[in-house]
CSV table of C-alpha atoms and ligand atoms in Angstrom, one decimal:
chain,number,residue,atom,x,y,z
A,1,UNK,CA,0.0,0.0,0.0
A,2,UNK,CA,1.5,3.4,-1.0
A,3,UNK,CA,0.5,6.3,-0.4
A,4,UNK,CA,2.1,8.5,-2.9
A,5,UNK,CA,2.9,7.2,-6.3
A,6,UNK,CA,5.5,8.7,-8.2
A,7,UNK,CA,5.4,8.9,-11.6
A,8,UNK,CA,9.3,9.9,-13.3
A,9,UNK,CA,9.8,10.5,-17.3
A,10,UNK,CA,13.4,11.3,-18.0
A,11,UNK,CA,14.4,10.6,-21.7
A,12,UNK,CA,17.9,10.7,-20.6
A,13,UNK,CA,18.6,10.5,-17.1
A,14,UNK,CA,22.6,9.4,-18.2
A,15,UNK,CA,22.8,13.3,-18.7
A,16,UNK,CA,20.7,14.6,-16.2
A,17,UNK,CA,21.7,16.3,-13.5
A,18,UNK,CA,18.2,17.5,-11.4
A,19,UNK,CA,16.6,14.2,-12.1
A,20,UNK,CA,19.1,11.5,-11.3
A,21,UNK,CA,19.6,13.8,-7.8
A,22,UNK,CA,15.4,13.7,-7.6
A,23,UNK,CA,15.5,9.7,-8.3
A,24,UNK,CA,18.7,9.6,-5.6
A,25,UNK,CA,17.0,11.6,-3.0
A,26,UNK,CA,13.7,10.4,-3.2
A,27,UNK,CA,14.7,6.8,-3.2
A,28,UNK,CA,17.1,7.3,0.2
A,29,UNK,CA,14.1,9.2,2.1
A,30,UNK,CA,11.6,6.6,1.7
A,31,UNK,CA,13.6,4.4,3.5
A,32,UNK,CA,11.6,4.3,6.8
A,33,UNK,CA,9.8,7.6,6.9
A,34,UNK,CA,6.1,8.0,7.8
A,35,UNK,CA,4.6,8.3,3.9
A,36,UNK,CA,5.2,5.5,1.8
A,37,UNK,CA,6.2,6.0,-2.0
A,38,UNK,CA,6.9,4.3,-4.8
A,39,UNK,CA,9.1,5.8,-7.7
A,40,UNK,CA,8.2,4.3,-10.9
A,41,UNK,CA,10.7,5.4,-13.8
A,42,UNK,CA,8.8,5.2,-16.8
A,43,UNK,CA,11.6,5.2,-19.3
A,44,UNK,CA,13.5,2.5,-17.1
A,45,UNK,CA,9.9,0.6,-17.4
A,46,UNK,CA,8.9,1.1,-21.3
A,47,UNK,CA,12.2,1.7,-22.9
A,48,UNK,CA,10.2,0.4,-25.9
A,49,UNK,CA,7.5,2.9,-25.0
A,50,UNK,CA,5.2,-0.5,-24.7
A,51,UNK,CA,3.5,0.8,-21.4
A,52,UNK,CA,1.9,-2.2,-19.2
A,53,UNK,CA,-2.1,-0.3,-18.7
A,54,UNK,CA,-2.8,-2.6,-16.3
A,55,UNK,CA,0.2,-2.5,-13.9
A,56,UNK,CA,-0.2,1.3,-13.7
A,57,UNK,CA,-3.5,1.6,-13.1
A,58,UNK,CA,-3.2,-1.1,-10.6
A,59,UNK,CA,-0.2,1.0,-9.1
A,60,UNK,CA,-2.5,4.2,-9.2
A,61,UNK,CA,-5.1,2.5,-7.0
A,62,UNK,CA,-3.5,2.4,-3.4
A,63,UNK,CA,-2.3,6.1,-4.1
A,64,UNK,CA,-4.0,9.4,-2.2
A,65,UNK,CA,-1.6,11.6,-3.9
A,66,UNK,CA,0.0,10.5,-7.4
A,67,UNK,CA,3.5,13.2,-8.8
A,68,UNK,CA,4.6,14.0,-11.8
A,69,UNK,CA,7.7,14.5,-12.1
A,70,UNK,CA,9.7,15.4,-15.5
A,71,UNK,CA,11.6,17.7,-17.2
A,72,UNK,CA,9.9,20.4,-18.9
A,73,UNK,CA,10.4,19.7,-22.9
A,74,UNK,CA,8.7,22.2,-25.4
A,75,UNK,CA,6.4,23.6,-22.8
A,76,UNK,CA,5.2,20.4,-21.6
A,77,UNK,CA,5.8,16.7,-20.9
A,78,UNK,CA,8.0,14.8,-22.1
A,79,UNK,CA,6.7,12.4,-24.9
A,80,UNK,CA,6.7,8.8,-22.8
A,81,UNK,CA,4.8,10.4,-20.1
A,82,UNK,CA,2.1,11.8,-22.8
A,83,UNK,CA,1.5,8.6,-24.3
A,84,UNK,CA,1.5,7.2,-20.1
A,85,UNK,CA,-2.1,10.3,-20.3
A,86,UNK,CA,-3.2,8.5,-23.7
A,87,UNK,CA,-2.9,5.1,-22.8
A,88,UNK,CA,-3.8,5.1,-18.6
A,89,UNK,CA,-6.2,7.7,-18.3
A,90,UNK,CA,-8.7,5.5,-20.1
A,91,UNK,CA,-12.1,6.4,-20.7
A,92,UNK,CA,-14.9,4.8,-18.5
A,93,UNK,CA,-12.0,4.5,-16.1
A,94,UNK,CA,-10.4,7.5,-15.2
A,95,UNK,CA,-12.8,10.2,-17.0
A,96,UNK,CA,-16.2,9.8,-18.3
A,97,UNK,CA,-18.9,7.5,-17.7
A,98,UNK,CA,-18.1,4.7,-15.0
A,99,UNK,CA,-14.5,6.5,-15.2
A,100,UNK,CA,-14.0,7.3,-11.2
A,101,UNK,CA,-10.9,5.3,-10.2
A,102,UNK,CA,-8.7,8.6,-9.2
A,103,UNK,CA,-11.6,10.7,-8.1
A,104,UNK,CA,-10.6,12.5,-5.0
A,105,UNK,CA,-6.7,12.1,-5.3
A,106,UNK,CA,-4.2,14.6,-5.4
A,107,UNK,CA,-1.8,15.7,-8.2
A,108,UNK,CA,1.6,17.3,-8.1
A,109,UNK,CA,3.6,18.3,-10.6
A,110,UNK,CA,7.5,18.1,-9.9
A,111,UNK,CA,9.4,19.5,-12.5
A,112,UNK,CA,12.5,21.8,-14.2
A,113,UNK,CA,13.2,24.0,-17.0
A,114,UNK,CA,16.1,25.3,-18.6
A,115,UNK,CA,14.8,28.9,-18.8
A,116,UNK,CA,15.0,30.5,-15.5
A,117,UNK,CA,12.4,32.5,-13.4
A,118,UNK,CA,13.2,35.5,-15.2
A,119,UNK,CA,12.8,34.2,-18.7
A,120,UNK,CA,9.2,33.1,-17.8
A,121,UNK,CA,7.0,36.4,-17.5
A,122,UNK,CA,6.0,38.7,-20.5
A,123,UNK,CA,9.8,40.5,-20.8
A,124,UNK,CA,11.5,37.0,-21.1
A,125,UNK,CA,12.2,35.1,-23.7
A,126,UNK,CA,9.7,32.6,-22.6
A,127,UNK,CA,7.3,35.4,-22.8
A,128,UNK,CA,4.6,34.3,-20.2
A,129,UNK,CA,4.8,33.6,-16.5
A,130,UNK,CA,4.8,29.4,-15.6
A,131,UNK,CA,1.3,29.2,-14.8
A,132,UNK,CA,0.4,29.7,-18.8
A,133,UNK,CA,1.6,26.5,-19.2
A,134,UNK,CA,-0.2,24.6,-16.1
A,135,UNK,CA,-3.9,24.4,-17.2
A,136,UNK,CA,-3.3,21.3,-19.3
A,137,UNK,CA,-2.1,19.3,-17.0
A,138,UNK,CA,-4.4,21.4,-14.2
A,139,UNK,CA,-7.5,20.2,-16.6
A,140,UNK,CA,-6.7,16.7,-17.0
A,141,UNK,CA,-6.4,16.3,-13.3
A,142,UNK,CA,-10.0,18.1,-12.9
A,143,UNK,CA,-11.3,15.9,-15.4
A,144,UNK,CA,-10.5,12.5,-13.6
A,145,UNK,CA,-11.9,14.7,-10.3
A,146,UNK,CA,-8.5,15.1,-9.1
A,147,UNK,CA,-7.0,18.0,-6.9
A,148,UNK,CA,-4.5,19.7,-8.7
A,149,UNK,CA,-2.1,21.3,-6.1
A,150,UNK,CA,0.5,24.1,-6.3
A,151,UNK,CA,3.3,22.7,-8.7
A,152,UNK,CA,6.9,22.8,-7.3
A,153,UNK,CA,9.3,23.8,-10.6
A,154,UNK,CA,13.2,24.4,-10.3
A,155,UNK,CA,14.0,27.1,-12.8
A,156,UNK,CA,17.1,27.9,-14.4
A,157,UNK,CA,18.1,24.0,-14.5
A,158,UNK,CA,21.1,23.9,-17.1
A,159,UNK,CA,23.1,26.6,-14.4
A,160,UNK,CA,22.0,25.4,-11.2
A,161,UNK,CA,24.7,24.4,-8.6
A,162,UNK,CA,25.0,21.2,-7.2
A,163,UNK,CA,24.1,22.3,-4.0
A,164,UNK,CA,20.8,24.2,-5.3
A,165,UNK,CA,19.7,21.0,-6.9
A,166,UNK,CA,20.7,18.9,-3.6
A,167,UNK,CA,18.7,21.7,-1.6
A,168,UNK,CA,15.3,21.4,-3.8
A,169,UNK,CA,15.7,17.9,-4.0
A,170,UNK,CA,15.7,17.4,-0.2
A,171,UNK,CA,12.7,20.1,0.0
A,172,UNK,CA,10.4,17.9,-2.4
A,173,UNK,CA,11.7,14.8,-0.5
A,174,UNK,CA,10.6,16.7,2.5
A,175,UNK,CA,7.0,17.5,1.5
A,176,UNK,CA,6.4,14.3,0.4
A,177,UNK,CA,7.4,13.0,3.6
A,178,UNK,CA,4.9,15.5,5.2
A,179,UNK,CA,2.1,14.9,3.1
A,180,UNK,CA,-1.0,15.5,3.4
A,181,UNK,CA,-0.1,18.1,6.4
A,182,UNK,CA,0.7,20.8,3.8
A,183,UNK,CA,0.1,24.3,4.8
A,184,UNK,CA,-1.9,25.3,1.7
A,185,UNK,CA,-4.1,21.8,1.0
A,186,UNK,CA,-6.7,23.0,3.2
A,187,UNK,CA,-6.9,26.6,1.7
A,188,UNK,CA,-7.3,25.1,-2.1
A,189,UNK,CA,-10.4,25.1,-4.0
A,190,UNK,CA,-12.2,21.5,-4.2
A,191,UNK,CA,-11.8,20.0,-7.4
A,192,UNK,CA,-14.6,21.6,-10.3
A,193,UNK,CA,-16.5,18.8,-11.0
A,194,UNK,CA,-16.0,17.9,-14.9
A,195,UNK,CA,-18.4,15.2,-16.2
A,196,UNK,CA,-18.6,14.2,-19.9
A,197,UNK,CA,-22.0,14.6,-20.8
A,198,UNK,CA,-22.9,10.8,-21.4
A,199,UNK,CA,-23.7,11.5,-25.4
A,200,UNK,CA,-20.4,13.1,-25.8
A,201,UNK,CA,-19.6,9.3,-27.7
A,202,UNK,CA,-21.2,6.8,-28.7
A,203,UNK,CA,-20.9,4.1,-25.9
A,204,UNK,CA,-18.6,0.4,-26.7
A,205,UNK,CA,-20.2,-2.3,-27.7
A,206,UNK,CA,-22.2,-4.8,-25.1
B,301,FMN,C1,13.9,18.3,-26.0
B,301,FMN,C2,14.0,19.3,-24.9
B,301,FMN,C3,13.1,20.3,-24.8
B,301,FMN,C4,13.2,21.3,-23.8
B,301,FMN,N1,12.2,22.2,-23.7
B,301,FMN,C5,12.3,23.1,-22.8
B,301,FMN,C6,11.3,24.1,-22.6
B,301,FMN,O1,10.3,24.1,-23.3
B,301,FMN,N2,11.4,25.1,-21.7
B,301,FMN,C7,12.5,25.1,-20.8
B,301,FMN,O2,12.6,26.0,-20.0
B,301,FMN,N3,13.5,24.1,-20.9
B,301,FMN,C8,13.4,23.2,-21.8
B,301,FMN,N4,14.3,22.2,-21.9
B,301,FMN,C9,15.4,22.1,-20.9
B,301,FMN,C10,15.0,21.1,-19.8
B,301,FMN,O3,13.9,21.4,-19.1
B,301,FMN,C11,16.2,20.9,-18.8
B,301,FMN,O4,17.3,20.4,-19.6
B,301,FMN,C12,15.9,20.0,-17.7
B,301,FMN,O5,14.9,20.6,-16.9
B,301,FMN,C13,17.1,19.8,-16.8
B,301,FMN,O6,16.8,18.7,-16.0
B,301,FMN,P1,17.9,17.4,-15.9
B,301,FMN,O7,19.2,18.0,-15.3
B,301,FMN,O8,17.2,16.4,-15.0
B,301,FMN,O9,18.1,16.9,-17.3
B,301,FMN,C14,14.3,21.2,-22.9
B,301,FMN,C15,15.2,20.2,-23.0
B,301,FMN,C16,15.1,19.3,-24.0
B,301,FMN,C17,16.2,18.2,-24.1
């Protein structure tokens, strides 16, 4: 039984520098704390991109609060962990009709970019703040009926110091460890309620 559910998507961890610390860290702080958690590496899992449905939503059902964690690549996910969306977040099963298996849980969003703080607002080359590039993933998590909370994003990635990447890492380590007693959860909005209308598509076959 976990409690949290990590779910990593590094195309290249061989050359990563935030990640491989995030895998290291997390790993070591399970060990024994009070919140379980289980790190799944989905390109370690599906180097052949061939994801197992079934053993992930299996290994989403014991989780209160599932992460995301990844490097930001073109203003979004990177490609494994959009074809993870396509092929777990099934309908009738996570969304839509029937589709109630992560009502109620939490999602976080773990990840870096390149660009730093500064080069995500109007004046930067980024041009808009971070948020502009949250309500996907904010409206795929209110679609299952999941709580989307306050992403946690390490800016500036590519000049970071070791020791500011060994700090954030032990900070996300930290929360997890606290979860759910985060200052904020109680002052969020409940999740919008998002049902397909049931004639949205035709229904399967009996
Ligand atoms: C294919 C690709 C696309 C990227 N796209 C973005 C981007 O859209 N915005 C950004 O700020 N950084 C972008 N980056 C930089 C990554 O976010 C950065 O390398 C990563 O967060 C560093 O983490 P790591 O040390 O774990 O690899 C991109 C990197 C790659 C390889």
């Amino acid at each position: 039984m976990h409690d949290v559910l990590i779910l990593a998507a590094h195309p290249d961890l061989a050359h990563s520098r935030v990640h491989r610390t995030l895998f290291d860290t997390l790993r070591r702080a399970e060990a024994g704390g009070p919140v379980r958690w289980s790190l799944r590496d989905l390109y370690a899992l599906y180097p052949d991109y061939l994801i197992d449905v079934a053993a992930e939503q299996a290994a989403l059902a014991s989780a209160q609060l599932v992460v995301w964690l990844h490097p930001i690549h073109w203003y979004g996910m990177p490609p494994l962990m959009k074809l993870w969306c396509d092929e777990v977040l099934a309908f009738g099963w996570a969304y839509g009709p029937g589709g109630q298996a992560l009502a109620g849980k939490d999602l976080w969003l773990v990840v870096s970019t390149g660009g730093t703080d500064a080069s995500y607002s109007p004046t930067g080359h980024n041009r808009h703040f971070i948020d502009a590039f949250w309500p996907p993933y904010e409206q795929t998590a209110a679609l299952c009926g999941m709580r989307f909370l306050p992403p946690a994003v390490l800016h500036g990635a590519h000049r970071a110091g070791d020791g500011e990447i060994a700090a954030h890492a032990e900070v996300i380590a930290d929360r997890l460890l606290r979860y759910p007693d985060w200052p904020e959860i109680d002052d969020l909005p409940p999740c919008v309620p998002c049902d397909t209308p049931a004639g949205e598509r035709p229904l399967p076959e009996p």
